[in-house]
Coordinates of C-alpha atoms in Angstrom, one line a residue:
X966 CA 131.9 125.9 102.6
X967 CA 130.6 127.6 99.3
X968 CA 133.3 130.3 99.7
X969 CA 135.8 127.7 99.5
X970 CA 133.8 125.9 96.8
X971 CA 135.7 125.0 93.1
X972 CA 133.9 125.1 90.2
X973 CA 132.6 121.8 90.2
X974 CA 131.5 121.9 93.4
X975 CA 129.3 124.9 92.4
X976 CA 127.7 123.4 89.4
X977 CA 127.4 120.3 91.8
X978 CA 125.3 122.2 94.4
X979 CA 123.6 124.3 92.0
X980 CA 122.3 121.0 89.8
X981 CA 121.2 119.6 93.7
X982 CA 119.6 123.2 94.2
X983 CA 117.9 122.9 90.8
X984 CA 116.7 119.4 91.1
X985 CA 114.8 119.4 94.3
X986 CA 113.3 122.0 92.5
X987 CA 112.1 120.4 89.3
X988 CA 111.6 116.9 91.7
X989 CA 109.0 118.9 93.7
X990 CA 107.5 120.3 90.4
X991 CA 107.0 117.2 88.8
X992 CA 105.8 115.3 91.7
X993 CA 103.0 118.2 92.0
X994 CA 102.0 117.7 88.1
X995 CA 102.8 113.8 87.7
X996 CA 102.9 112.3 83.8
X997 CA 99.8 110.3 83.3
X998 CA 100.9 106.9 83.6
X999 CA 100.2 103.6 85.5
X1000 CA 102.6 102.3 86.6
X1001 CA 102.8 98.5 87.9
X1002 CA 105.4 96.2 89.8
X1003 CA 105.7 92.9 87.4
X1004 CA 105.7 91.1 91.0
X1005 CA 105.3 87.4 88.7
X1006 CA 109.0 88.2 87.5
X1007 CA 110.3 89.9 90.6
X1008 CA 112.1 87.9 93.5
X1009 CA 114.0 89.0 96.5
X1010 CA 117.0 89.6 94.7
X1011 CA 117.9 92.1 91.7
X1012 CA 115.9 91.6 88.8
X1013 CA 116.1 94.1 85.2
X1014 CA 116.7 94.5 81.8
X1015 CA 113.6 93.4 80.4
X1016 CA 113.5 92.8 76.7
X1017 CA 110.7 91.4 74.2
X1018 CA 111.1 87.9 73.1
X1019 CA 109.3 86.4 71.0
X1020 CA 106.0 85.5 72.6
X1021 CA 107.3 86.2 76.1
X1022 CA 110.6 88.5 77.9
X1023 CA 113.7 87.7 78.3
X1024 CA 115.4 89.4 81.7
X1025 CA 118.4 89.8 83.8
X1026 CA 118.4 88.5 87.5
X1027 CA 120.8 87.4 90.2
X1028 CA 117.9 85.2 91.9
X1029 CA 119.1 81.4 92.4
X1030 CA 118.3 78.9 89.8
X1031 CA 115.1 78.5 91.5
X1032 CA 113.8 81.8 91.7
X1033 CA 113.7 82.5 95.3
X1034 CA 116.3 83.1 97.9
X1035 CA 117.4 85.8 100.9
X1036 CA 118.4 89.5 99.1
X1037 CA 122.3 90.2 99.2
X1038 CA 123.6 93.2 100.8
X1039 CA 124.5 95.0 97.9
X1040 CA 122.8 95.5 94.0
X1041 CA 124.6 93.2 91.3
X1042 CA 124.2 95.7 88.6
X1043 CA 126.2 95.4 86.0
X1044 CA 129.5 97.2 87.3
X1045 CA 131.7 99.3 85.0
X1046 CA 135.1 99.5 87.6
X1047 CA 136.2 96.6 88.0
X1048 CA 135.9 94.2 91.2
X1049 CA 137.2 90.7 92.0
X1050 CA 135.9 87.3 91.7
X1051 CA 135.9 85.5 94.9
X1052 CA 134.7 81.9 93.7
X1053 CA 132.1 80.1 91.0
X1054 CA 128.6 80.5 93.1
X1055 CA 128.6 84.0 94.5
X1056 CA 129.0 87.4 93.9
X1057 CA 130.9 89.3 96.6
X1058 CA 129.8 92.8 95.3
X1059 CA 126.0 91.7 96.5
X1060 CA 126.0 88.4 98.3
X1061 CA 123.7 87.0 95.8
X1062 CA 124.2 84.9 92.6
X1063 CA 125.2 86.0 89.4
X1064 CA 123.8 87.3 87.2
X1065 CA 121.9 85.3 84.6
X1066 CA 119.4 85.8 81.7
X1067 CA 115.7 84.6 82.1
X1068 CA 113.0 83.7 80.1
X1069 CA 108.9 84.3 80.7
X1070 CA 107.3 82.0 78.1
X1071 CA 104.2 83.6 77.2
X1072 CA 101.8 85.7 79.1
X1073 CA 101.3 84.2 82.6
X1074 CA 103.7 81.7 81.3
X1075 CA 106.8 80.2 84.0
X1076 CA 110.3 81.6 84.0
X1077 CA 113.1 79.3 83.3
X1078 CA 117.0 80.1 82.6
X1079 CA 117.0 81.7 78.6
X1080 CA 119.5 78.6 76.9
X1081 CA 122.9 80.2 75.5
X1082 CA 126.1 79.3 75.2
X1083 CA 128.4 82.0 77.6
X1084 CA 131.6 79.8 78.2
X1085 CA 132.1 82.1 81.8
X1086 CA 130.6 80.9 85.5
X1087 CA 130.1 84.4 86.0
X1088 CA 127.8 87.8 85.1
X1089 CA 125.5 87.0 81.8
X1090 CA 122.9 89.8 81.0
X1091 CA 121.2 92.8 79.2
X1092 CA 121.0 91.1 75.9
X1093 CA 119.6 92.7 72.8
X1094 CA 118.6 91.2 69.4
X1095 CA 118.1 91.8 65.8
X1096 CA 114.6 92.2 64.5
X1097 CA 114.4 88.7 63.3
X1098 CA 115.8 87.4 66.8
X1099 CA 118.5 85.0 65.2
X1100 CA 121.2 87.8 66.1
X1101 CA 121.9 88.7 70.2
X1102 CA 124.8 90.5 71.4
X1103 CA 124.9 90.3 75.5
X1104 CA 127.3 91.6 78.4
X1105 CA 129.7 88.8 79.6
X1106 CA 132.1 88.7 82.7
X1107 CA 134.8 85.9 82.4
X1108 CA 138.3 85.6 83.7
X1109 CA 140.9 85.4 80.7
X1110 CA 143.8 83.1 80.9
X1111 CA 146.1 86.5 80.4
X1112 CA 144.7 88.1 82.8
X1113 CA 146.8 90.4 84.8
X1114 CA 147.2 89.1 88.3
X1115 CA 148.0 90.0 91.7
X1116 CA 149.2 87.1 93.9
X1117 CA 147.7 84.9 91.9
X1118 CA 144.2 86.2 91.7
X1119 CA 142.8 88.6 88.9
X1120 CA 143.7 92.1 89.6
X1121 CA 140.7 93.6 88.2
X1122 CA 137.3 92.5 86.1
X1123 CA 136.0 94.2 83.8
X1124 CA 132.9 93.5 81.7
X1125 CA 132.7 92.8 77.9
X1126 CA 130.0 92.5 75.1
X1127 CA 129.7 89.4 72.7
X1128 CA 126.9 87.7 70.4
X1129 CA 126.1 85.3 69.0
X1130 CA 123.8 83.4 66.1
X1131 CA 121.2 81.3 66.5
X1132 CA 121.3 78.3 64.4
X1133 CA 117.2 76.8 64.6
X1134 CA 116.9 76.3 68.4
X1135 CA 121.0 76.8 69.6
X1136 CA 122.3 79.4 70.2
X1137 CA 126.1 79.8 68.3
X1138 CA 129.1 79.9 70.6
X1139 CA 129.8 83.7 71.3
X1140 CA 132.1 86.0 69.4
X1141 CA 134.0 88.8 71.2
X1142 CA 132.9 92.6 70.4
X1143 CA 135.5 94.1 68.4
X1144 CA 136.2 97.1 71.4
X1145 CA 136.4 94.3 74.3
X1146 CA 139.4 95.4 76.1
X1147 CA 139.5 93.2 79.5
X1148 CA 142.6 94.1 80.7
X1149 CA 141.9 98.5 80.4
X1150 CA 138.2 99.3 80.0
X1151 CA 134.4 98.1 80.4
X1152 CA 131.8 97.7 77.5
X1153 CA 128.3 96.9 77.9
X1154 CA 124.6 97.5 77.9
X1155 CA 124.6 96.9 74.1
X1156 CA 121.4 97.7 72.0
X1157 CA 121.0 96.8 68.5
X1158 CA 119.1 99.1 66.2
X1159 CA 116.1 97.5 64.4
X1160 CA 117.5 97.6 61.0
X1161 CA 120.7 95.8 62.8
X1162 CA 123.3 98.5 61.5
X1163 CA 124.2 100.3 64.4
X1164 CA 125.4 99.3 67.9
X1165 CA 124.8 101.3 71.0
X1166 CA 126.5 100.5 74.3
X1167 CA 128.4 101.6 76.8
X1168 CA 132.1 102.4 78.2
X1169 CA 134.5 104.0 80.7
X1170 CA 137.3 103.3 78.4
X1171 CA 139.7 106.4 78.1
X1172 CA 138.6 109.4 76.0
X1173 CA 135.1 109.7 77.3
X1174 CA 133.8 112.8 79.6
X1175 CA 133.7 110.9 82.9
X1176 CA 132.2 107.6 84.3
X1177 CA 130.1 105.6 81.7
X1178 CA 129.4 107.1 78.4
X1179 CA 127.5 105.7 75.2
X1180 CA 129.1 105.1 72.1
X1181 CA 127.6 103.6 68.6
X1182 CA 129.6 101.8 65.8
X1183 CA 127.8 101.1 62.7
X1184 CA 128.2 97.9 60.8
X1185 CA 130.4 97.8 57.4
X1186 CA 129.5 96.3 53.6
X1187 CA 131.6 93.3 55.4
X1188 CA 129.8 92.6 58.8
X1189 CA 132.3 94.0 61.0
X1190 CA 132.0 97.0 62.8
X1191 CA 133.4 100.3 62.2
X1192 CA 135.1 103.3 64.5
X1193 CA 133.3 103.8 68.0
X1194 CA 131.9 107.3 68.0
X1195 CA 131.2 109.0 71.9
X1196 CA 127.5 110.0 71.6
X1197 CA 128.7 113.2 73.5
X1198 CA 125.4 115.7 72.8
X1199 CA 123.8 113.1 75.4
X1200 CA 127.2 112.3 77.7
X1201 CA 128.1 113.5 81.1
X1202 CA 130.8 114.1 83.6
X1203 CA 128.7 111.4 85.1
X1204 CA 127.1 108.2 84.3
X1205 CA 125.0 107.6 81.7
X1206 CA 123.6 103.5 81.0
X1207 CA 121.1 101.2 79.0
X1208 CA 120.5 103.2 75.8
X1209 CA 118.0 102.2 73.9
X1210 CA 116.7 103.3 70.8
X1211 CA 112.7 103.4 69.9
X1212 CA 109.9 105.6 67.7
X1213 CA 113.0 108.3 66.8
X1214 CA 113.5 109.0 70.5
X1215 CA 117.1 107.6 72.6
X1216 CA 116.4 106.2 75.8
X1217 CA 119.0 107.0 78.6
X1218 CA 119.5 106.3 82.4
X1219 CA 122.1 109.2 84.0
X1220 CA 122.8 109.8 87.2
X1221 CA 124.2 113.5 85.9
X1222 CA 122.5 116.6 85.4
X1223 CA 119.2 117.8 87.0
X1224 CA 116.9 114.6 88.3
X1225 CA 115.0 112.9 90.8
X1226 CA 118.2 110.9 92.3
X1227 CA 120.4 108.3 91.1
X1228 CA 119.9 107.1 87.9
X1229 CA 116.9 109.1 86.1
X1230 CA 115.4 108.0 82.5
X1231 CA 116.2 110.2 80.2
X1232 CA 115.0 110.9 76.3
X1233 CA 116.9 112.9 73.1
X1234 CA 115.6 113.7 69.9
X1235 CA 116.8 110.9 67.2
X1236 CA 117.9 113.3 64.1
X1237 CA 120.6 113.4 61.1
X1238 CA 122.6 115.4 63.3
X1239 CA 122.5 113.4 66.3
X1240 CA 120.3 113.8 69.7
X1241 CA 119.1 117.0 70.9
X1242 CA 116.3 118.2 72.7
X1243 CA 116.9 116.3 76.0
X1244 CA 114.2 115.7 78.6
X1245 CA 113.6 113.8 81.9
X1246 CA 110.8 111.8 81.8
X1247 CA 109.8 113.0 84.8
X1248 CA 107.7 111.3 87.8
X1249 CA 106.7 108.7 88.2
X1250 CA 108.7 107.4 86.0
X1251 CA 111.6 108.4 87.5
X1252 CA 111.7 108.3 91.6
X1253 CA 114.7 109.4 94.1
X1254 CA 116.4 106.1 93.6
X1255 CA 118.1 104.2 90.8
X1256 CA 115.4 104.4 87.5
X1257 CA 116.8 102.5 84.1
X1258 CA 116.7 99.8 81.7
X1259 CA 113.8 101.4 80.0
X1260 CA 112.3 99.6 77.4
X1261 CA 109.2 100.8 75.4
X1262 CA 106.9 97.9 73.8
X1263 CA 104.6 100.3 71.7
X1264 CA 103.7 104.1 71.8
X1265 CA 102.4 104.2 74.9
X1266 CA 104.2 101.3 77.1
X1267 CA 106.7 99.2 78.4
X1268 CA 109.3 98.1 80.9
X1269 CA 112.2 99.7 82.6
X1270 CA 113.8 99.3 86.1
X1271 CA 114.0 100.3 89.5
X1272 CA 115.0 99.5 93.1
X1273 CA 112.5 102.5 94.1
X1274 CA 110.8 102.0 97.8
X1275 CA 107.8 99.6 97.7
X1276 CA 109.5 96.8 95.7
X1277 CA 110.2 93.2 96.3
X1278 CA 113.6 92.9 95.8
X1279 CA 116.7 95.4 95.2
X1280 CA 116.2 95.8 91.6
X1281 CA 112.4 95.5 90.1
X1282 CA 110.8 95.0 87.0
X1283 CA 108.2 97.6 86.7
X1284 CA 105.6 97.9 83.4
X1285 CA 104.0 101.2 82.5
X1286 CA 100.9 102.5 80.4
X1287 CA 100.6 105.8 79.7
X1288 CA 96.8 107.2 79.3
X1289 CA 96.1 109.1 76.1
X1290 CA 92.7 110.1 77.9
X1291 CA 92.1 110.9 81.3
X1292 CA 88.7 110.1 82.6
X1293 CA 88.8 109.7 86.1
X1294 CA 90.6 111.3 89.0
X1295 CA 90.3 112.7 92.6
X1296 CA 91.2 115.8 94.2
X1297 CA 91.1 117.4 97.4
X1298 CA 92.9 119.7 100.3
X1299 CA 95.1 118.7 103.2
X1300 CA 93.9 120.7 106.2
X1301 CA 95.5 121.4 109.7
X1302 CA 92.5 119.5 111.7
X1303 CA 92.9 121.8 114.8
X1304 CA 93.5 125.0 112.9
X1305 CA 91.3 124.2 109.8
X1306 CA 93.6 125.5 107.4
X1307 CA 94.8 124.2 104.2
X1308 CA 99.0 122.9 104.6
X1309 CA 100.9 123.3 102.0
X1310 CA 104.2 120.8 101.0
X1311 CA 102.1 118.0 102.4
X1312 CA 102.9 114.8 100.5
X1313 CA 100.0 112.7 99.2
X1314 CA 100.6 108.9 98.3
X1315 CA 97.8 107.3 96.0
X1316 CA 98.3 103.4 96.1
X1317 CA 96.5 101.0 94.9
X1318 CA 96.8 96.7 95.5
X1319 CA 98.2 96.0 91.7
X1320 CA 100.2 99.1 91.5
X1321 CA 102.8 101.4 92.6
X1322 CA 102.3 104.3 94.7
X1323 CA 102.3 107.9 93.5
X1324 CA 103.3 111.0 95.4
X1325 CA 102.4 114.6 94.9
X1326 CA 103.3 117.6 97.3
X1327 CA 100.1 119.8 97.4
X1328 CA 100.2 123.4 96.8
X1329 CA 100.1 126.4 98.6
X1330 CA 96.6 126.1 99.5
X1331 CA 96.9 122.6 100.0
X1332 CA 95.7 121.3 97.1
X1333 CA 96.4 117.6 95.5
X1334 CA 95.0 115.8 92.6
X1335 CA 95.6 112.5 91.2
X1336 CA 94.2 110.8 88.2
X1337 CA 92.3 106.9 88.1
X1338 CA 92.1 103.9 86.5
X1339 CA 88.0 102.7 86.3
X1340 CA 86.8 99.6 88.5
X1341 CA 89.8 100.4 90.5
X1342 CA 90.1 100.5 94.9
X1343 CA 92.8 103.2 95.6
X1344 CA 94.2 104.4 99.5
X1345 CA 95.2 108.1 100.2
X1346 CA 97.7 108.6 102.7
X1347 CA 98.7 112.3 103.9
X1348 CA 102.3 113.2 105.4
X1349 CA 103.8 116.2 106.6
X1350 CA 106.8 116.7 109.0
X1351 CA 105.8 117.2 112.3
X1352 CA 101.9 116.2 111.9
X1353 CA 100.6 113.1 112.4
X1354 CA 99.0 111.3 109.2
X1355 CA 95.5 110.7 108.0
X1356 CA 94.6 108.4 105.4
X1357 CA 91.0 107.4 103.0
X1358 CA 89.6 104.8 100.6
X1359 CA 88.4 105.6 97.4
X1360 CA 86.8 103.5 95.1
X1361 CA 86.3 104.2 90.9
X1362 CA 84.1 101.1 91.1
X1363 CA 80.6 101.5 90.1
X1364 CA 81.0 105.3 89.0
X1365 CA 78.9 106.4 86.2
X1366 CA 79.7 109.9 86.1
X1367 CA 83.6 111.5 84.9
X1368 CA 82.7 114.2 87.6
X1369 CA 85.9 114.3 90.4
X1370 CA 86.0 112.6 93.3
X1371 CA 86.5 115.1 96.3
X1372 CA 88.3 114.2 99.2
X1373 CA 89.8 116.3 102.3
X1374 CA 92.5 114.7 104.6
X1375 CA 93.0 115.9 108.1
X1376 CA 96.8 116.0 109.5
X1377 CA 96.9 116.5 113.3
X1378 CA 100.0 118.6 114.4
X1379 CA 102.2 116.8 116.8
X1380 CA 103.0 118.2 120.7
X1381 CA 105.6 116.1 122.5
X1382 CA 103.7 114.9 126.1
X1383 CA 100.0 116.2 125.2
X1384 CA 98.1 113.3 126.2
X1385 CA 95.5 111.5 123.6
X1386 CA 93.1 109.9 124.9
X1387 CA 92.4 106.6 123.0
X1388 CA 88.1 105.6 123.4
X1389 CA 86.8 102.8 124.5
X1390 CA 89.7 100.7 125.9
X1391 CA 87.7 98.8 128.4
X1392 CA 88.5 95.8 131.0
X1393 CA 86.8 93.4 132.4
X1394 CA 86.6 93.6 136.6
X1395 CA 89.9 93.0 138.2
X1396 CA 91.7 92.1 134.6
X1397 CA 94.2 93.1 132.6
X1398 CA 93.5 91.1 129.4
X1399 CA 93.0 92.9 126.0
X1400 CA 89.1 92.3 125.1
X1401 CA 87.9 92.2 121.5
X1402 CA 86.6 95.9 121.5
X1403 CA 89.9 97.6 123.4
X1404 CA 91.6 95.5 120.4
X1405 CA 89.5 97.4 117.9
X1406 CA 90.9 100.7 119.5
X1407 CA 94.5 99.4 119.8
X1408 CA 94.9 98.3 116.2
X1409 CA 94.2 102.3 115.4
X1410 CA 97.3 102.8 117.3
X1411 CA 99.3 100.1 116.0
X1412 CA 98.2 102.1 111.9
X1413 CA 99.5 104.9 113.7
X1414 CA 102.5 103.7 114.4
X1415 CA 103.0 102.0 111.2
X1416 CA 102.3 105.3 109.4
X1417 CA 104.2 107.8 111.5
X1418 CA 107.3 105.1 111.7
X1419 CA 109.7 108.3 113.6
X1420 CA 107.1 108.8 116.7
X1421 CA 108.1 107.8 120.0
X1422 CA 105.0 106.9 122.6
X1423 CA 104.5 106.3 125.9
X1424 CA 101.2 104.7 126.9
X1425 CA 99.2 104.8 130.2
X1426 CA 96.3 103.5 131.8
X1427 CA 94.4 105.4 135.1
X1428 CA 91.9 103.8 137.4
X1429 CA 89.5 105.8 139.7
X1430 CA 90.0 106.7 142.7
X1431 CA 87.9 103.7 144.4
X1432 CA 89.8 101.2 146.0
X1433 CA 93.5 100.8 147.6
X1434 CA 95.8 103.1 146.0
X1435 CA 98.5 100.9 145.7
X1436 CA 96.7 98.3 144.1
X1437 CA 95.4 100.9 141.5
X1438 CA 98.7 101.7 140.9
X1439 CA 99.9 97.7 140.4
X1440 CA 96.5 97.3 138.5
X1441 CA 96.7 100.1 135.7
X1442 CA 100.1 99.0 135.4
X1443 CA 99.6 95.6 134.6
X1444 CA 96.5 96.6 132.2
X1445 CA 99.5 99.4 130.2
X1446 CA 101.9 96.4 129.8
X1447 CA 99.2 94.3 128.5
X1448 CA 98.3 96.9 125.7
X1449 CA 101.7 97.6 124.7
X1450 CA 102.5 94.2 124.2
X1451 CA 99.7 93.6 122.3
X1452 CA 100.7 96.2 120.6
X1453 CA 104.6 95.1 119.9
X1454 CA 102.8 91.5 118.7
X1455 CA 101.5 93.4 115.5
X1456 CA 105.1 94.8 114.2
X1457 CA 106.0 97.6 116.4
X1458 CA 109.4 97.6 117.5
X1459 CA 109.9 97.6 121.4
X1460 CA 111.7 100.6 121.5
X1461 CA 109.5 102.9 120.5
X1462 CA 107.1 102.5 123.5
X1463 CA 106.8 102.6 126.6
X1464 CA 103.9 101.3 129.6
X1465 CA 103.1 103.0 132.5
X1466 CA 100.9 102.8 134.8
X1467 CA 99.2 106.2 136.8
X1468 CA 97.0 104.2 139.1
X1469 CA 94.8 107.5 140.6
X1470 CA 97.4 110.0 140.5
X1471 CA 96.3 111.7 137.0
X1472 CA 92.6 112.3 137.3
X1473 CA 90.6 114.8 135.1
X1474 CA 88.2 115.6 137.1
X1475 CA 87.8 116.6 141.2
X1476 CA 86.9 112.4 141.5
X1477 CA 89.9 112.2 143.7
X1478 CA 89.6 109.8 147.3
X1479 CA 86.6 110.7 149.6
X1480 CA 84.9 112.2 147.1
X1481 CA 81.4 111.9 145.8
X1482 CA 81.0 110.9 142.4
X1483 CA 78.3 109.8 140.1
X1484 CA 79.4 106.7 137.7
X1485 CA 79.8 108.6 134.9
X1486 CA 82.8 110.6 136.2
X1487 CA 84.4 107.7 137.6
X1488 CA 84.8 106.4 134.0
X1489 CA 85.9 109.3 132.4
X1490 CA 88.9 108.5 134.8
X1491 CA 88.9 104.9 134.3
X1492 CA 91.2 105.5 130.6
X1493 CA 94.0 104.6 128.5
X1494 CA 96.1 107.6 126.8
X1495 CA 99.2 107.6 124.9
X1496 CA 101.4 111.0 124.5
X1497 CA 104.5 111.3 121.9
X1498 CA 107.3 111.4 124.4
X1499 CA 109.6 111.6 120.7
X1500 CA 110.0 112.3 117.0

């Protein structure tokens, strides 16, 4: 409870308090960027640490040698504690691979394993260069012949730096960092200043404020490397990883502090006196999972990292452009459709086939606004707790005016059992088969389904009241199962509905046996509902 609460604790769920705050605040005013999952170097597996290289990118993946394979169960990124090396081929932190450095040759170009010497069968990655690219320093795992054991197998791993020179097309044989200490601590993450005198990376070796913290050394009149100094105006209690340092700003990941979740990006102030002036880069460049690895290619783009929903693997490589100008954009109002008024705290989602999605939470009148790329096809989908969603296409394609495109979504509120009738679900005479047209109805159900993924349905047919009642009963029964298989056939998992058949029992109207009825009240009988039996 908070009365039995410690300090820490407090500051803990005050920082939660605060950033749910700021997360909604910044997903209601979004930066203006675009921002795009590289899916030609993504796989299945963990994929990050995307660095310029020459005329292509050099990055850091677990995939197998040829690029595809099953995802592990865990991320493979880069861990700072220690863990133990159960054989040569696989990782047992993730199931996967190792991890390896890869190489995109050119735009468009293939991806092939980068060519180093590493001298270890286990984790290679995040390497960083000097401006002329003959110098790389990289993270390394290997298993010492000193190491400290524990019935014969290494007690703990941890992770080191080293780098090497390149010598025409080979890569030297690498040198260890000078503040490697495999038996006690973790460095890594190292990034090499453009004028090559400075070297950031990271640690948890003793002295720091908690978890990981970033450190620089700067390089002597001899080459070597002086005293580490903790970069503590930008360290934490918590984590902080991949600094980077570009156009006077340092880049940062933490997973301290006020943010999205996990691991946010993070930027300070490069001055005489150090960093200051920190700021979250906000959303959507950072999103409730792990963001990092951020890597600007020019004033206004770049790569960074993510295992964020909507990507192909556990860790992504995502590219961003940020629009000096906007030009385009849509807006509109979330409404209760029975009620006709606005909802506030609906979320929006903006997607787009080449992109990611972006979210905003409308306001209190239910307002939402999102800006567009030109010659561009874009979906809208509205959520809110409790209401079932509504979505719309919008196009920038052909537009010749900057005027704002309006659009209105309508969210129906949901009411466990109320029946919903779905139209024109017809069957052919004594059949139970799905025709073309019922599957034109049936497939709105299934996007439904798909878009409210916590609702719970049960569906039912009805027949008039002609004919034997039993056989009613044994037809509409049939013609339910039929739908929701059809319906299961498209992705829907089994459990979450249910067929039933109501024969003549339910009628809504006074069409009941012995009574006279014209055609058209018979059919207004003859129907197919579904009701939300759960949420």
């Amino acid at each position: 409870s908070l009365k039995d609460a410690g300090p820490e604790q407090l500051t803990q769920i005050a920082n939660w308090k605060n950033s749910c705050d700021s997360a909604v605040k910044w997903m209601r005013s979004p930066k203006t960027v675009s921002i795009t999952n590289e899916k030609a170097l993504n796989s299945a597996q963990s994929d990050w640490a995307p660095v310029p290289y020459g005329s292509g990118l050099l990055f850091t993946s677990d995939r197998t040698a040829g690029g595809a394979g099953k995802a592990g169960g865990s991320r493979p990124f880069l861990k700072f504690d220690g863990s133990r090396m159960p054989d040569r081929d696989t990782y047992g932190w993730s199931g996967n691979g190792y991890l390896r450095i890869y190489q995109r040759q050119g735009e468009g170009g293939g991806i092939v394993p980068f060519a180093m010497r590493t001298g270890s069968d286990y984790h290679v990655g995040s390497p960083t260069f000097s401006a002329d690219e003959r110098e790389m320093y990289f993270t390394l795992t290997r298993i010492p012949k000193n190491m400290d054991r524990v019935k014969g197998a290494p007690s703990t791993i941890n992770i080191e730096i080293y780098s090497s020179r390149r010598e025409g097309d080979t890569w030297s044989e690498p040198e260890a960092f000078r503040y490697n200490s495999v038996q006690e601590w973790s460095v890594g993450d190292p990034f090499l200043s453009s004028d090559g005198k400075t070297l950031f990376f990271v640690s948890n070796k003793p002295g720091g404020k908690g978890g990981t913290d970033i450190y620089f050394c700067e390089r002597t009149g001899d080459g070597k490397w002086g005293e580490a100094t903790n970069l503590s105006a930008v360290n934490s209690a918590g984590n902080e990883r991949s600094p980077v340092v570009h156009d006077g700003y340092l880049y940062f990941s933490t997973d301290s502090g006020i943010g999205m979740g996990g691991l946010d990006i993070h930027r300070a102030k490069m001055g005489r006196g150090g960093p200051s002036g920190i700021e979250n880069l906000g959303y959507p460049i950072n999103s409730p999972q792990d963001d990092f690895a951020f890597r600007p290619t020019g004033r206004l783009e770049g790569y960074f990292a993510s295992n964020r929903d909507g990507g192909l693997g556990q860790d992504d490589i995502y590219s961003f452009i940020e629009r000096e100008r906007l030009k385009l954009l849509v807006q509109g109002r979330v409404f209760n459709r029975e009620t006709n008024m606005p909802l506030p705290d609906a979320v929006v989602t903006l997607g787009r086939a080449d992109g990611t999605p972006v979210m905003v939470q409308t306001d209190g009148e239910g307002r939402f606004r999102f800006d567009l790329d030109e010659n561009s096809d874009y979906q809208l989908l509205a959520e809110r707790t409790n209401f079932r969603s509504d979505r719309a296409s919008i196009t920038t394609k052909g537009l010749k005016s900057a005027a704002p495109i309006e659009q209105s979504l309508y969210l129906t509120p949901i009411v466990i059992d109320r029946p919903i009738r779905i139209e024109n679900i017809y069957y052919d005479f004594d059949k139970s088969n799905i025709r073309k047209d019922a599957a034109v109805e049936l497939d709105k159900l299934v996007a439904i389904m798909k878009e409210n993924p916590t609702i719970w349905i049960e569906l039912g047919s009805h027949t008039d009241s002609r004919g034997n009642d039993q056989y009613n009963q044994w037809l509409s029964q049939r013609r339910a199962n039929s739908a929701v298989q059809y319906i299961i056939d498209r992705g829907i998992e089994k459990s979450r509905i249910t067929a039933r058949g109501y024969g003549e029992s339910v009628p809504v109207n006074r069409c009941t046996n012995g009574v006279k009825c014209s055609e058209a009240d018979h059919q207004l009988n003859r129907r197919t509902e579904f009701r939300i039996v759960k949420q």
